Amino acid sequence: MEEKAVTGKFKGDRVIWAVFFFLCIISIIEVFSASSNLSFKSGNYLGPVLKHVMLLAVGVMAMIATMNVKCKYFKMVTPLALVLSFIGLIAVLCFGESTNGSQRWLSILNVQFQPSEFAKGAIVLATAQILSAMQTPNGADKRAFKYILIVCVFIIPLIMIENLSTAALLSLVVLLMMFIGKVPKAQIGRLLGVVMLILIFVVSMVMMLGHDKEKENMAAGQKMAMTEEVVKKDETVVEKVFHRFDTWKSRIDKFLDNKEVAPEDVDLDKDGQTAHANIAIASSNIVGKGPGNSVERDFLSQAFSDFIYAIIIEEMGIAGAAFVCLLYIILLFRTATIANRCVNTFPALLIMGFALLLVVQAMFNMAVAVGLVPVTGQPLPLISKGGTSTIVNCVYIGVILSVSYSAKKKDEDNSSSDSLKDGIRNISKSSNVMGSKASPSSVPLAKIG
């Protein structure tokens, strides 16, 4: 009896459980290895990793609690989640706490959290609900596109002010959800055109208004003094909205600088993050140096967060790095399989949105670590040391497990054959048929996976 109770609490798809378990184990090992700077500063060898383990434990409890919530209740929290996210993002702009030059945190009772992490989940919830409610036999109603844009306009620009990369990744996820939800391609095409124009405008503004202080400091005497005067004036006028332009321009300049630099000429003070990440990757091998044997962790200030994938490559080698990448790919495709089994569109779209949030961010973090895209502040989901992001990402996994459990029950209850396999086959077959008998809640999505 007791065994049945335990298995009842840990229900859901076994593959998702396995992926989550491996990511947590890798996270604990690599955060312990990569937190040498934190251990040195605090004078506590085990302090940073124990704090991370505690946050993971809280995340697991949140995941299990979410996993036991029925899917229909997720719809109910959408309006509240959107309102709280909007209030939280406004509060961050007004009196948020700044860390590493970015104002992204709120502190309540000495507990820091990022409202943007909650806002990402709220946007996915709203997008899934709009698309599912407005499905027709020919795809999503044209009005769904307008409603999704209205929701995004109130949330994403507030995120973009302090965290451009998060806003961009969230926008990409919403776009992919609209494609999966069969929003008319003409509307998506027009949106992509507008987004490209906005992107060009934003980059142009960054390059014009931003100041790459490292380049400007190379200028001589009077010119540098004039530049500093202009910088101060610009910062006084736009410091609340455009104070991140300097950072963005510096990162773009570094990424676009294709000039080859000899190893002995690399400035490890100016380009410390990317330089030491490259050293970590170059010094690895097929199997790496082994867990705990990283050298570059002592020089990378964000070794336990933004650049933890470089440490993974150094310690676990190409094989270990490929395994970590494979885990995220399995997570995405397994979620797609679960989504294809769903009778209703809302749970399918919801879990695909959360899976895309995790996997797109993971791939972007990996691309930063290996130098394919400019440096950003994106951690590696479920692996990097974090606070709000760790717990929220665990909740996303809990939602996926909840839907996987719900979908399996429906297959068993509604199957008209003697085997579960035949039931799933019938559902898959019926989901490919478009006819007048299809109800709005069971209209087929674009093929997932």
Coordinates of C-alpha atoms in Angstrom, one line a residue, residues 80-229:
L80 CA -3.2 36.2 -12.5
A81 CA 0.2 35.2 -13.8
L82 CA 0.0 37.9 -16.5
V83 CA -1.0 40.6 -14.0
L84 CA 1.6 39.7 -11.4
S85 CA 4.3 39.5 -14.1
F86 CA 3.4 42.9 -15.4
I87 CA 3.5 44.4 -11.9
G88 CA 6.7 42.7 -11.1
L89 CA 8.5 43.9 -14.3
I90 CA 7.3 47.5 -13.6
A91 CA 8.6 47.2 -10.0
V92 CA 12.0 46.0 -11.2
L93 CA 12.3 49.1 -13.4
C94 CA 11.3 51.4 -10.5
F95 CA 13.2 50.0 -7.6
G96 CA 14.8 46.7 -8.6
E97 CA 18.3 45.7 -7.4
S98 CA 21.2 45.8 -9.8
T99 CA 23.8 43.0 -10.2
N100 CA 26.6 43.0 -12.7
G101 CA 25.3 46.2 -14.3
S102 CA 21.8 44.9 -14.9
Q103 CA 18.7 45.7 -12.9
R104 CA 16.7 42.4 -13.0
W105 CA 16.0 41.4 -9.4
L106 CA 13.4 42.2 -6.7
S107 CA 14.0 41.5 -3.1
I108 CA 11.2 40.6 -0.7
L109 CA 12.1 39.6 2.9
N110 CA 15.8 39.3 1.8
V111 CA 14.8 36.8 -0.9
Q112 CA 15.9 37.9 -4.4
F113 CA 14.0 36.7 -7.5
Q114 CA 13.6 37.7 -11.2
P115 CA 10.1 38.6 -12.3
S116 CA 11.2 37.9 -15.9
E117 CA 11.4 34.2 -15.1
F118 CA 7.8 34.2 -14.1
A119 CA 6.8 36.4 -17.0
K120 CA 8.2 33.8 -19.5
G121 CA 5.9 31.1 -18.1
A122 CA 3.0 33.5 -18.1
I123 CA 3.5 34.3 -21.8
V124 CA 3.6 30.6 -22.7
L125 CA 0.5 30.0 -20.7
A126 CA -1.4 32.8 -22.4
T127 CA -0.2 31.9 -25.9
A128 CA -1.2 28.2 -25.4
Q129 CA -4.6 29.3 -24.1
I130 CA -5.3 31.7 -26.9
L131 CA -4.3 29.3 -29.6
S132 CA -6.2 26.4 -28.1
A133 CA -9.4 28.4 -27.6
M134 CA -9.4 29.8 -31.2
Q135 CA -8.6 26.6 -33.1
T136 CA -10.8 25.9 -36.2
P137 CA -10.8 23.0 -38.6
N138 CA -8.5 25.1 -40.8
G139 CA -6.1 26.1 -38.1
A140 CA -6.0 29.0 -35.7
D141 CA -8.5 31.8 -36.2
K142 CA -6.8 35.0 -37.6
R143 CA -7.8 36.9 -34.4
A144 CA -5.6 34.7 -32.3
F145 CA -2.5 36.4 -33.8
K146 CA -3.8 39.8 -32.7
Y147 CA -4.5 38.6 -29.1
I148 CA -1.1 37.0 -28.8
L149 CA 0.6 40.2 -29.9
I150 CA -1.4 42.3 -27.5
V151 CA -0.3 40.1 -24.6
C152 CA 3.3 40.1 -25.7
V153 CA 3.4 43.9 -26.2
F154 CA 2.6 44.4 -22.5
I155 CA 5.3 42.0 -21.2
I156 CA 8.2 41.5 -23.7
P157 CA 9.3 45.1 -24.0
L158 CA 9.6 45.4 -20.2
I159 CA 11.9 42.4 -20.2
M160 CA 13.9 43.7 -23.2
I161 CA 14.9 46.9 -21.3
E162 CA 17.1 45.0 -18.9
N163 CA 17.5 41.6 -20.6
L164 CA 17.5 41.8 -24.4
S165 CA 18.6 38.2 -24.9
T166 CA 15.8 36.8 -22.7
A167 CA 13.2 38.9 -24.6
A168 CA 14.6 37.7 -28.0
L169 CA 14.5 34.0 -26.9
L170 CA 11.0 34.4 -25.5
S171 CA 9.8 36.0 -28.8
L172 CA 11.3 33.1 -30.7
V173 CA 9.5 30.6 -28.5
V174 CA 6.2 32.4 -29.1
L175 CA 6.8 32.5 -32.8
L176 CA 7.4 28.7 -32.8
M177 CA 4.3 28.1 -30.8
M178 CA 2.3 30.1 -33.3
F179 CA 3.7 27.9 -36.1
I180 CA 2.8 24.8 -34.2
G181 CA -0.6 26.2 -33.4
K182 CA -1.2 26.7 -37.2
V183 CA -1.5 30.5 -37.2
P184 CA -1.8 31.6 -40.8
K185 CA 1.6 31.7 -42.5
A186 CA 0.9 35.1 -44.1
Q187 CA 0.5 36.6 -40.6
I188 CA 3.7 34.9 -39.4
G189 CA 5.5 36.2 -42.5
R190 CA 4.4 39.7 -41.9
L191 CA 5.5 39.5 -38.3
L192 CA 8.9 38.2 -39.2
G193 CA 9.3 41.2 -41.6
V194 CA 8.3 43.7 -38.8
V195 CA 10.6 41.9 -36.3
M196 CA 13.5 42.2 -38.7
L197 CA 12.9 46.0 -39.1
I198 CA 12.6 46.4 -35.4
L199 CA 15.8 44.4 -34.9
I200 CA 17.7 46.6 -37.4
F201 CA 16.4 49.7 -35.7
V202 CA 17.4 48.5 -32.2
V203 CA 20.9 47.5 -33.3
S204 CA 21.3 50.8 -35.1
M205 CA 20.3 52.7 -32.0
V206 CA 22.7 50.6 -29.9
M207 CA 25.6 51.3 -32.2
M208 CA 24.7 55.1 -32.3
L209 CA 23.9 55.7 -28.7
G210 CA 26.0 53.1 -27.0
H211 CA 29.6 53.6 -26.1
D212 CA 32.2 50.9 -26.2
K213 CA 34.3 52.3 -23.4
E214 CA 37.2 49.9 -24.1
K215 CA 37.6 51.3 -27.6
E216 CA 37.1 54.9 -26.5
N217 CA 39.7 54.6 -23.7
M218 CA 42.3 53.9 -26.5
A219 CA 41.7 57.4 -27.9
A220 CA 44.1 60.2 -26.9
G221 CA 43.8 63.0 -24.3
Q222 CA 41.4 65.7 -25.5
K223 CA 39.3 63.3 -27.6
M224 CA 38.8 60.9 -24.7
A225 CA 37.9 63.8 -22.4
M226 CA 35.2 65.0 -24.9
T227 CA 33.9 61.5 -25.2
E228 CA 33.6 61.1 -21.5
E229 CA 31.6 64.4 -21.3

